Short mmCIF file of C-alpha atoms in Angstrom, two decimals:
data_model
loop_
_atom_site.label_atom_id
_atom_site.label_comp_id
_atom_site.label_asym_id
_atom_site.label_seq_id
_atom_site.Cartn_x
_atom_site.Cartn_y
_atom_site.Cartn_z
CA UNK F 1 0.00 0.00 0.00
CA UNK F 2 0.99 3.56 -0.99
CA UNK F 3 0.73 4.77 2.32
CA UNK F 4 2.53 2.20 4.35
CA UNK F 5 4.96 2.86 1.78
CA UNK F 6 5.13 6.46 2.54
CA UNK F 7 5.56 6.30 6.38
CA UNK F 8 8.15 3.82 5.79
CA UNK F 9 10.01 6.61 4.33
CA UNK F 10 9.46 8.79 6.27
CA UNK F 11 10.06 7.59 9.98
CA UNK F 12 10.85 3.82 9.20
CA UNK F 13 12.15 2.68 12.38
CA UNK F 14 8.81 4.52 14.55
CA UNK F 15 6.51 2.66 11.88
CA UNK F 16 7.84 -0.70 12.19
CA UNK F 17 7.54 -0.16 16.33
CA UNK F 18 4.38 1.07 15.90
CA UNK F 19 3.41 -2.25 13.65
CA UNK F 20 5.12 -4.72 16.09
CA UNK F 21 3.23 -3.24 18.86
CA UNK F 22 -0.09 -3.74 17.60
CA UNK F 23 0.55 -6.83 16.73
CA UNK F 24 1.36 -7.59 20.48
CA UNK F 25 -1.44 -5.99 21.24
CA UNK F 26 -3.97 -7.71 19.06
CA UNK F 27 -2.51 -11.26 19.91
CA UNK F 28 -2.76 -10.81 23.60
CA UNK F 29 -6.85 -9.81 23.10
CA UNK F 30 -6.94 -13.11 20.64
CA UNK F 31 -5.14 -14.72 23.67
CA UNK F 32 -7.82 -13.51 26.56
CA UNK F 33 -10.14 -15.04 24.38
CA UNK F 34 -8.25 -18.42 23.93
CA UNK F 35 -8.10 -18.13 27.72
CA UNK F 36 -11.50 -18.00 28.46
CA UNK F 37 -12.32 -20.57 26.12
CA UNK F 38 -9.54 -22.86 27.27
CA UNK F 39 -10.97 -22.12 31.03
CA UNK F 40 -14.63 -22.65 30.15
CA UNK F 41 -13.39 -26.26 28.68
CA UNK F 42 -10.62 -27.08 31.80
CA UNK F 43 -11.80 -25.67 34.85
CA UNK F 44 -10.90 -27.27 37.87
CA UNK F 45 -10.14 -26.02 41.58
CA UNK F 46 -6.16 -26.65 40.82
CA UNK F 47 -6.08 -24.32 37.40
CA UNK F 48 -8.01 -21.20 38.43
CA UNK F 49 -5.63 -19.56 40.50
CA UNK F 50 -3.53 -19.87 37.39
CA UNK F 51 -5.87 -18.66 34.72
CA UNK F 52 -6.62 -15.75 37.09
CA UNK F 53 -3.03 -14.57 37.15
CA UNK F 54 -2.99 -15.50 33.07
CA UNK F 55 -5.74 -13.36 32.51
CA UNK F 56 -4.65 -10.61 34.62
CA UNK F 57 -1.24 -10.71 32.71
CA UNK F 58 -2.76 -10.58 29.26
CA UNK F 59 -5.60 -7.94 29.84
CA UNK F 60 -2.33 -5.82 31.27
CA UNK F 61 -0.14 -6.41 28.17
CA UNK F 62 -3.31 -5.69 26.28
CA UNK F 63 -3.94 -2.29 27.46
CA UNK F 64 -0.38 -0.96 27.63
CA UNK F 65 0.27 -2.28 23.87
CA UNK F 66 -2.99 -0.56 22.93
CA UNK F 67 -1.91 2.37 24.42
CA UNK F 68 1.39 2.58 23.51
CA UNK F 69 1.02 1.69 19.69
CA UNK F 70 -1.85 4.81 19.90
CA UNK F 71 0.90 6.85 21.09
CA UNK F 72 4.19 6.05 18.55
CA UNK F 73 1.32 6.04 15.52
CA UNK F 74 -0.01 9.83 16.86
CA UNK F 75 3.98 10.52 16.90
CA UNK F 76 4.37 8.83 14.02
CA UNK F 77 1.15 11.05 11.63
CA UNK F 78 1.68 14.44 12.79
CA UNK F 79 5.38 14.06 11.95
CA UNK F 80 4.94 12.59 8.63
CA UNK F 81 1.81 15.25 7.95
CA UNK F 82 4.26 17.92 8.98
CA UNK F 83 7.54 16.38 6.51
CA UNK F 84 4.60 16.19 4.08
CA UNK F 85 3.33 19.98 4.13
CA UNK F 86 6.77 21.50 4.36
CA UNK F 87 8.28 19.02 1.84
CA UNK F 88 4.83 20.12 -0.71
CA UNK F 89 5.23 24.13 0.37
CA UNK F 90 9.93 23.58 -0.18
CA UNK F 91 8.91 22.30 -3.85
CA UNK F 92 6.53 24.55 -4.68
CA UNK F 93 8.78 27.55 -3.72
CA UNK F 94 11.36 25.78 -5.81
CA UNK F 95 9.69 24.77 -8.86
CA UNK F 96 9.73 27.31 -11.66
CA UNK F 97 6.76 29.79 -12.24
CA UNK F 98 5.63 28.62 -15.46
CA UNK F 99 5.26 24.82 -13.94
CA UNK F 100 3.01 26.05 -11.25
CA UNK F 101 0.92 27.94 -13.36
CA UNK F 102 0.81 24.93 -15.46
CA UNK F 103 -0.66 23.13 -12.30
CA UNK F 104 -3.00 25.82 -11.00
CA UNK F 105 -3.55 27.27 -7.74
CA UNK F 106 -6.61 25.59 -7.45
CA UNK F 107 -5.09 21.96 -7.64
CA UNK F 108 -1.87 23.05 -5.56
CA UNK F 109 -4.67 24.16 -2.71
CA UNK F 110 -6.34 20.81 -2.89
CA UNK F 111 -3.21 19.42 -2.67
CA UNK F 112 -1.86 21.12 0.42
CA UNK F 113 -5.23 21.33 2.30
CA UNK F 114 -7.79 18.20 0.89
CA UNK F 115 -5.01 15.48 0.70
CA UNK F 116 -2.87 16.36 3.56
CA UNK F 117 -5.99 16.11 5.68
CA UNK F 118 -7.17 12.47 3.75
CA UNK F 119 -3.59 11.20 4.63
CA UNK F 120 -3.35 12.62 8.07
CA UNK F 121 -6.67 10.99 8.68
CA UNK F 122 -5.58 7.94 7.13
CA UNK F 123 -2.66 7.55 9.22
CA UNK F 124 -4.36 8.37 12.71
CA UNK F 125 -7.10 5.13 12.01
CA UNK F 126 -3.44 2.84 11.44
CA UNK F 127 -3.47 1.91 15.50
CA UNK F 128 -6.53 0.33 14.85
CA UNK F 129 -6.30 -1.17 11.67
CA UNK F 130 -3.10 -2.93 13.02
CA UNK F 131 -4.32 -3.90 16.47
CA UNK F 132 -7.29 -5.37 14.65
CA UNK F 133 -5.60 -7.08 12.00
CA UNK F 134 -3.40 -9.38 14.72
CA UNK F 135 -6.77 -9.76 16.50
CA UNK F 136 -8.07 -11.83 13.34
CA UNK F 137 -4.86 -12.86 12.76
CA UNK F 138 -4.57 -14.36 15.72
CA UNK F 139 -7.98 -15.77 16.46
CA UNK F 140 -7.23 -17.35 13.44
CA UNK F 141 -3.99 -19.30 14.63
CA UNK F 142 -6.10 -20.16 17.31
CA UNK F 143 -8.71 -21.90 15.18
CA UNK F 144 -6.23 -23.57 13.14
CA UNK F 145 -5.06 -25.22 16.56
CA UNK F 146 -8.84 -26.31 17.19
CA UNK F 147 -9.28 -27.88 14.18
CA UNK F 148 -8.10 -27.95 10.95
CA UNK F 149 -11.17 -28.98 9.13
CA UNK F 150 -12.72 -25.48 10.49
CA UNK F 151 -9.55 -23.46 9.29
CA UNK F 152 -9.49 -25.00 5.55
CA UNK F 153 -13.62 -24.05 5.45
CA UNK F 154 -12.93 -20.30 6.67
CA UNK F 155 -9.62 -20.32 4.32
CA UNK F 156 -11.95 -21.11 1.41
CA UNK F 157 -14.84 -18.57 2.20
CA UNK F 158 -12.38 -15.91 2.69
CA UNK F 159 -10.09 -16.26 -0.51
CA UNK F 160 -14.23 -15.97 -1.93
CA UNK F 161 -14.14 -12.51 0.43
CA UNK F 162 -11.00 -11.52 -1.03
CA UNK F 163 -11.66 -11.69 -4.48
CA UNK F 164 -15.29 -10.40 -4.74
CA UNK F 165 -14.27 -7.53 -2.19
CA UNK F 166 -11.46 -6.59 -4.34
CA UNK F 167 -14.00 -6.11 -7.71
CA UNK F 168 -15.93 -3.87 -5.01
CA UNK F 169 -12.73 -2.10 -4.01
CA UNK F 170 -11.40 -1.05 -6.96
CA UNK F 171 -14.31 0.04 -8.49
CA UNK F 172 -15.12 1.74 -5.80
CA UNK F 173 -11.23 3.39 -5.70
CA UNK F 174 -11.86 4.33 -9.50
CA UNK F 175 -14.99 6.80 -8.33
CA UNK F 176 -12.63 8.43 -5.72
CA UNK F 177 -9.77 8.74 -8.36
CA UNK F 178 -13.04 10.73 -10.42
CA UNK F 179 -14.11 12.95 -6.93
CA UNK F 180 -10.32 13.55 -6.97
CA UNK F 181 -10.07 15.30 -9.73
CA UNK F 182 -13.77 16.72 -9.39
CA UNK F 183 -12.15 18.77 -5.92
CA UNK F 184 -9.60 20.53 -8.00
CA UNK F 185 -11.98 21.73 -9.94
CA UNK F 186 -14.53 22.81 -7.66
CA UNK F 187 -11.48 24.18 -5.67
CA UNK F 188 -11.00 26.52 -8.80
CA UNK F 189 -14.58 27.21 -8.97
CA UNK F 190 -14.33 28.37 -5.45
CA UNK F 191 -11.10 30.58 -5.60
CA UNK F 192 -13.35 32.11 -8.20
CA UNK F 193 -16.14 32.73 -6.01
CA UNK F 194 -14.14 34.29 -3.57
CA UNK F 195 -11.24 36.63 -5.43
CA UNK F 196 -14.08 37.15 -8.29
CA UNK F 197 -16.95 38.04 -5.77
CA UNK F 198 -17.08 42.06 -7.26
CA UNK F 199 -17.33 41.00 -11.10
CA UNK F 200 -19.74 38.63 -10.37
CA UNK F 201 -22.00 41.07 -8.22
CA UNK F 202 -21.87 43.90 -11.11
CA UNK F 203 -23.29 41.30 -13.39
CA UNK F 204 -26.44 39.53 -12.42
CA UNK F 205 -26.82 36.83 -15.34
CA UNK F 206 -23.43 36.90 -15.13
CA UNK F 207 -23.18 35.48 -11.87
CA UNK F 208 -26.61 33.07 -12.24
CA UNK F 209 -24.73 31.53 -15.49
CA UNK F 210 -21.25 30.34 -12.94
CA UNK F 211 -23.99 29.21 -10.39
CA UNK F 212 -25.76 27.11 -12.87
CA UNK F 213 -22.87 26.20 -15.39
CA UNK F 214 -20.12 26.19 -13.43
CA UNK F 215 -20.13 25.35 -9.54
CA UNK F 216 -23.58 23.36 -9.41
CA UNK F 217 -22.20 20.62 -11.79
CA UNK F 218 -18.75 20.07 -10.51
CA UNK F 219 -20.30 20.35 -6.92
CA UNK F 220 -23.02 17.80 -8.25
CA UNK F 221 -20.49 15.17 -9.79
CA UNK F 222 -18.58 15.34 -6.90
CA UNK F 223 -21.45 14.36 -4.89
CA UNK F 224 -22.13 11.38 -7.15
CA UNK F 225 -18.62 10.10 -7.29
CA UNK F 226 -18.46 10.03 -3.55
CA UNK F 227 -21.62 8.76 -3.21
CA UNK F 228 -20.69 5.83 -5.67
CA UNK F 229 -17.21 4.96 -4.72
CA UNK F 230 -18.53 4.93 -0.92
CA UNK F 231 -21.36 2.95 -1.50
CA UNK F 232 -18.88 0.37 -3.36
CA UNK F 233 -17.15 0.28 -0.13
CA UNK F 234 -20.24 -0.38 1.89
CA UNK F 235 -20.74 -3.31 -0.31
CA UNK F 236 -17.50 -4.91 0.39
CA UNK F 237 -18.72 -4.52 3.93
CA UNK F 238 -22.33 -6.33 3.36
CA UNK F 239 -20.43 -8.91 1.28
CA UNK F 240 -17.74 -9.52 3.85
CA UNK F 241 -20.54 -10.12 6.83
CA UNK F 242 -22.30 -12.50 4.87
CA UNK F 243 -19.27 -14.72 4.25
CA UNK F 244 -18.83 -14.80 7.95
CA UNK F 245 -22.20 -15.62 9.04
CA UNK F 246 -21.90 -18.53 6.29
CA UNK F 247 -18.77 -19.74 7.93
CA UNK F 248 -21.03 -19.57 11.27
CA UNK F 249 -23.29 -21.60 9.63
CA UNK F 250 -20.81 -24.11 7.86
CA UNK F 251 -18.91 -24.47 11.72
CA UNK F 252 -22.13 -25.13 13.73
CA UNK F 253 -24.71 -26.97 11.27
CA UNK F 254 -22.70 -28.76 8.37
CA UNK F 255 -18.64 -29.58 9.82
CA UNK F 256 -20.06 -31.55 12.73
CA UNK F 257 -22.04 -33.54 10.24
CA UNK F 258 -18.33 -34.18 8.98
CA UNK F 259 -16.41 -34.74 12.61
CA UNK F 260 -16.94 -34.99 15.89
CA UNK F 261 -17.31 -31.96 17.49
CA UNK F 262 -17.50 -31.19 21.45
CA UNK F 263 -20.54 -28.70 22.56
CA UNK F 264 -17.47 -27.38 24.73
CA UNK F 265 -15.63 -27.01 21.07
CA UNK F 266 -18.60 -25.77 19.38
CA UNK F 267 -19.03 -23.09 22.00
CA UNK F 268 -15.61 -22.58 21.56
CA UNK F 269 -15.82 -21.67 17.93
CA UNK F 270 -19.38 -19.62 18.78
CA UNK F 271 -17.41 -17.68 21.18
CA UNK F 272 -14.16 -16.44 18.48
CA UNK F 273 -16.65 -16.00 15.63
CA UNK F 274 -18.44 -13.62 17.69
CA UNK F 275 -15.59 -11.72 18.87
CA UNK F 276 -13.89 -11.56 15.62
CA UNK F 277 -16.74 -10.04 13.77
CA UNK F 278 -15.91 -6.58 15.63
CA UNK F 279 -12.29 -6.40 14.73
CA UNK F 280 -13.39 -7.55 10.92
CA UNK F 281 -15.92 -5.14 10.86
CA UNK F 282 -13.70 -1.91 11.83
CA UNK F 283 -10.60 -2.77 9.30
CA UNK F 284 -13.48 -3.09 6.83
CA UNK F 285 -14.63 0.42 7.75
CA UNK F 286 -11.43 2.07 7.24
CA UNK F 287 -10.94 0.57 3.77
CA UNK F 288 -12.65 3.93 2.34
CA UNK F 289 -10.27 6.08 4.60
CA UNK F 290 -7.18 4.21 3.01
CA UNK F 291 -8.04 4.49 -0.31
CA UNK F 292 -8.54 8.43 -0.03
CA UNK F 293 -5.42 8.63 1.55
CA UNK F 294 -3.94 6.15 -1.57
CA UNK F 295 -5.61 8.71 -3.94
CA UNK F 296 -4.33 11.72 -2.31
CA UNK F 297 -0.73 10.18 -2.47
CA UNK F 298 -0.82 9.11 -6.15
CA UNK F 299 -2.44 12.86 -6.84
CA UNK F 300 0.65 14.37 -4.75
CA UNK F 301 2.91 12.10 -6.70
CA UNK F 302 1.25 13.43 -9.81
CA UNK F 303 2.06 16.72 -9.98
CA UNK F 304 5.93 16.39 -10.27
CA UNK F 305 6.83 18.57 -8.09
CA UNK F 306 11.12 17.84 -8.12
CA UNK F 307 13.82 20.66 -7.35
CA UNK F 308 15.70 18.46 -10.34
CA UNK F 309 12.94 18.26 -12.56
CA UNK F 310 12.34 21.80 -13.68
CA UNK F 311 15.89 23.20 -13.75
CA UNK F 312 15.88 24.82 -9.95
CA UNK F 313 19.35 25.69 -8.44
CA UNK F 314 19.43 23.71 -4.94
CA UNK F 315 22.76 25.69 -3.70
CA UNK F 316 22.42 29.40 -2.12
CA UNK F 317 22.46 31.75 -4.81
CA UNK F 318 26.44 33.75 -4.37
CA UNK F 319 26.22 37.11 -3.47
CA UNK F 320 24.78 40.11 -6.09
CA UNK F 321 26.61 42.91 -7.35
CA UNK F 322 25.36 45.50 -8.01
CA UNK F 323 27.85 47.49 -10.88
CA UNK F 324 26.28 45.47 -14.06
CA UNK F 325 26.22 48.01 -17.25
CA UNK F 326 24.04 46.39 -19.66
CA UNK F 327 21.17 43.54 -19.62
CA UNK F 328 20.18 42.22 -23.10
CA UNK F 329 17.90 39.93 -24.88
CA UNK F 330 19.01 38.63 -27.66
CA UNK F 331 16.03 37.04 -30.30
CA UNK F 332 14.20 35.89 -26.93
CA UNK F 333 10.76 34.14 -27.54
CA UNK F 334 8.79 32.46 -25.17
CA UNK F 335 5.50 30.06 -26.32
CA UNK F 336 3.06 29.11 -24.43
CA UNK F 337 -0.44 27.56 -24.74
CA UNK F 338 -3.50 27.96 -22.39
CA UNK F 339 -5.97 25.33 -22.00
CA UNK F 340 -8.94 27.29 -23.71
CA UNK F 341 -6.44 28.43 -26.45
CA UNK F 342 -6.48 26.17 -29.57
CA UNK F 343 -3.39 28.66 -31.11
CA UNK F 344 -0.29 28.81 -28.81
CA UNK F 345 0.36 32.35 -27.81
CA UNK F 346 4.05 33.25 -28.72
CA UNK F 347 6.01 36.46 -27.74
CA UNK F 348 8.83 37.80 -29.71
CA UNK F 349 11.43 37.36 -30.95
CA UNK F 350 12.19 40.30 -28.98
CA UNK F 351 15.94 41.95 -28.77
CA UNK F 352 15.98 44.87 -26.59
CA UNK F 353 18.64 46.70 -24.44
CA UNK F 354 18.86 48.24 -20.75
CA UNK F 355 21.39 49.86 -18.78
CA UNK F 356 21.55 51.28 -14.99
CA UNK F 357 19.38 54.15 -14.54
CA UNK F 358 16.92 54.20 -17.56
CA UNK F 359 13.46 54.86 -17.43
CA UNK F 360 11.59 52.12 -19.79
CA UNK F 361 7.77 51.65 -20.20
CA UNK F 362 6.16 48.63 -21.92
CA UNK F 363 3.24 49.78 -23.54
CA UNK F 364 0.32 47.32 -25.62
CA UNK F 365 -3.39 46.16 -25.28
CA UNK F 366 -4.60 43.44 -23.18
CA UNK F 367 -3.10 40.20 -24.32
CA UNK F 368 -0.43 41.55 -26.21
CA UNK F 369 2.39 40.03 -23.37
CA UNK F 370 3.38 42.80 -21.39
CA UNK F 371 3.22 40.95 -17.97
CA UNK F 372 5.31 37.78 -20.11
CA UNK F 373 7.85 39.78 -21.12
CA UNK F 374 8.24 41.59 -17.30
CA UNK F 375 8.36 37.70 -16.12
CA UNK F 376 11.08 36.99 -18.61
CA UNK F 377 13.37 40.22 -17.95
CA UNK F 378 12.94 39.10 -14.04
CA UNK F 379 13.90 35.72 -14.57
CA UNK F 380 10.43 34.57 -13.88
CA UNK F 381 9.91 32.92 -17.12
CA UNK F 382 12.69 30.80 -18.93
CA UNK F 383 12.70 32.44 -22.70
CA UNK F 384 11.58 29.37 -25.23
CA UNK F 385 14.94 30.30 -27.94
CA UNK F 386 16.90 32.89 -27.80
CA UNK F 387 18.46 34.28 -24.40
CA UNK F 388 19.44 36.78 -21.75
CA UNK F 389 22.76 38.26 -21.57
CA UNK F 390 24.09 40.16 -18.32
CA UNK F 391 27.17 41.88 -19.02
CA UNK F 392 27.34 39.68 -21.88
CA UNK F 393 27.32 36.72 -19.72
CA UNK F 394 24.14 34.40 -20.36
CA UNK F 395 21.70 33.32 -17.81
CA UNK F 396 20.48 29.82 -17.92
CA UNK F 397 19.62 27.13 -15.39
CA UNK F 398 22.90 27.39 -13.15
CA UNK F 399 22.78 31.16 -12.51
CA UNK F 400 18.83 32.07 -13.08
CA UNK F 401 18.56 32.24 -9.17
CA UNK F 402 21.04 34.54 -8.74
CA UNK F 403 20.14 36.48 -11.46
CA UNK F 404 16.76 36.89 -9.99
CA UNK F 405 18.49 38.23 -6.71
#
């Protein structure tokens, strides 16, 4: 799993602590149970004194373990919520410009507020998950040592569980992929609501058409995305029960038809089944969690945000001078095409000359790439051909930083 993946990379050696101790955890509750089964099937005056002081040393390693795996794994999220946000906010300061308004504010947002918050929630539901899973785990062992006959029935119905929960699963991961990309959108739909409220109060049919055209239909799918990719997962939850209560029914009516069973064994069984179906029942509840936290980290992998990837110096830029006597560009042109634009727009070739202490003004209609060329004489924008000469020395990749200084 993605995210598993991602603490491991983070803080490794807390994670696999944090895993190891729910395990304990979850084994010693399987073991109270075995306890009280064993002790409802062997009491006698001689043993009870010992199952007392068996069950008083379980139920304590039970509690601390639970307890202390809560702890590391509430260690564990904030720290790797906190790498996450400032490694997200160090790569967006580092990427180039013309990347990030490639990406959009609206999808950096989501990224930095809406998947953040699915992963942080993701990881603070892991105690549980884990704890759980060496619960079943371990009632499991525990039924294997029963009977064998019992453990090859249950390892039959729930390879059945497995594969028809993972048909629900990844459909249902497919529609969160979908609501995904459907909260970027309405993120941008928002950020338009809010820094375009004065446009859109001037203009009444204006403002009715983004209501209608706009924000209620990405707000709308995004309902119905959700709505399907949850109710996938509540499905695999449905399905899941039923298998058990068939394995229930297979233990109690049909395997004794097969061996002999003990009522004692029988109850035995009863009792395991019914404890197990809690511990089943919550990891199957946080498969929905998990998956948004998947999607989140697959979207955060997406957008490719790398210090390497889009030429950004990593070293301090040196110190600036400040006795340059000429800046040139020399046949600069820079292309690029907007996502409503069927034509690229393309600036230049441009060749222009300043020195210290001119006054210059850049003067054209809307459109015509007056803010372009101001991002390409700062060093904002990266000129398509052509180049930028300080002092006659040109500024590429290796000195653009400083050259921005």
């Amino acid at each position: 799993m993605t995210l598993i993946k991602f603490l491991l990379q983070s803080s490794g050696k807390m994670m696999l602590a944090a895993i190891l101790t729910g395990f304990v955890s979850g084994a010693s509750s399987a073991g109270l149970i075995a306890l009280m089964s064993y002790s409802l099937n062997h009491r006698s005056d001689a043993s009870v004194s010992l199952l007392a002081w068996g069950f008083g040393g379980l139920a304590l390693i039970t509690l601390v373990s639970s307890w202390l795996v809560r702890v590391l794994l509430i260690r564990l999220s904030q720290e790797a919520v906190f790498q996450l946000q400032m490694g997200l906010s160090r790569q967006i300061l580092a990427s180039e410009l013309g990347y990030l308004e490639k990406l959009g504010s609206a999808n950096l947002l989501a990224s930095l507020t809406e998947d953040v918050q699915a992963i942080a929630g993701a990881v603070s539901v892991l105690p549980f998950i884990f704890i759980n899973l060496a619960i079943v785990s371990s009632c499991i062992l525990y039924i294997v040592w029963l009977s064998w006959q019992a453990f090859f029935i249950i390892l039959i119905l729930s390879t059945l569980a497995v594969m028809t929960s993972g048909v629900f699963l990844r459909k249902g991961r497919a529609f969160l992929n979908l609501a995904r990309e459907d909260q970027g959108e309405l993120f941008g739909h928002f950020r338009t609501l809010t820094e375009g409220i004065k446009e859109l109060k001037l203009y009444y049919q204006k403002r009715q058409d983004f209501l209608k055209d706009d924000l209620q239909p990405t707000a709308a799918q995004l309902r119905h995305h959700n709505i399907q990719g949850l109710s996938l997962f509540s499905l695999t939850d449905t399905s899941g029960k039923l298998i058990f209560f068939i394995a229930i029914a297979l233990v109690l009516f049909i395997l004794p038809q097969w061996i002999t069973l003990s009522p004692l064994t029988l109850s035995s069984y009863v009792l395991i089944f019914t404890y197990i179906v809690g511990p089943l029942d919550n990891l199957v509840s946080k498969l929905p969690i998990l998956s948004k936290a998947d999607v989140s980290l697959q979207k955060l992998k997406a957008l490719g945000l790398s210090l390497a990837a889009h030429g950004e110096a990593s070293t301090i830029p040196p110190p600036v001078a400040n006795d340059w006597q000429v800046l040139e560009l020399r046949q600069v042109t820079h292309i690029y095409q907007k996502d409503s634009d069927d034509i690229p727009f393309t600036l230049g070739p441009i060749n222009l000359s300043f020195h210290p202490g001119e006054l210059v003004f850049l003067i054209g209609g809307n459109g015509s790439g007056k803010s372009t060329l101001a991002k390409i004489i700062t060093g904002l924008y990266s000129p398509t051909s052509g180049g930028i000469y300080l002092n006659s020395k040109p500024i590429d990749n290796g000195n653009r930083e400083w050259y921005r200084q």
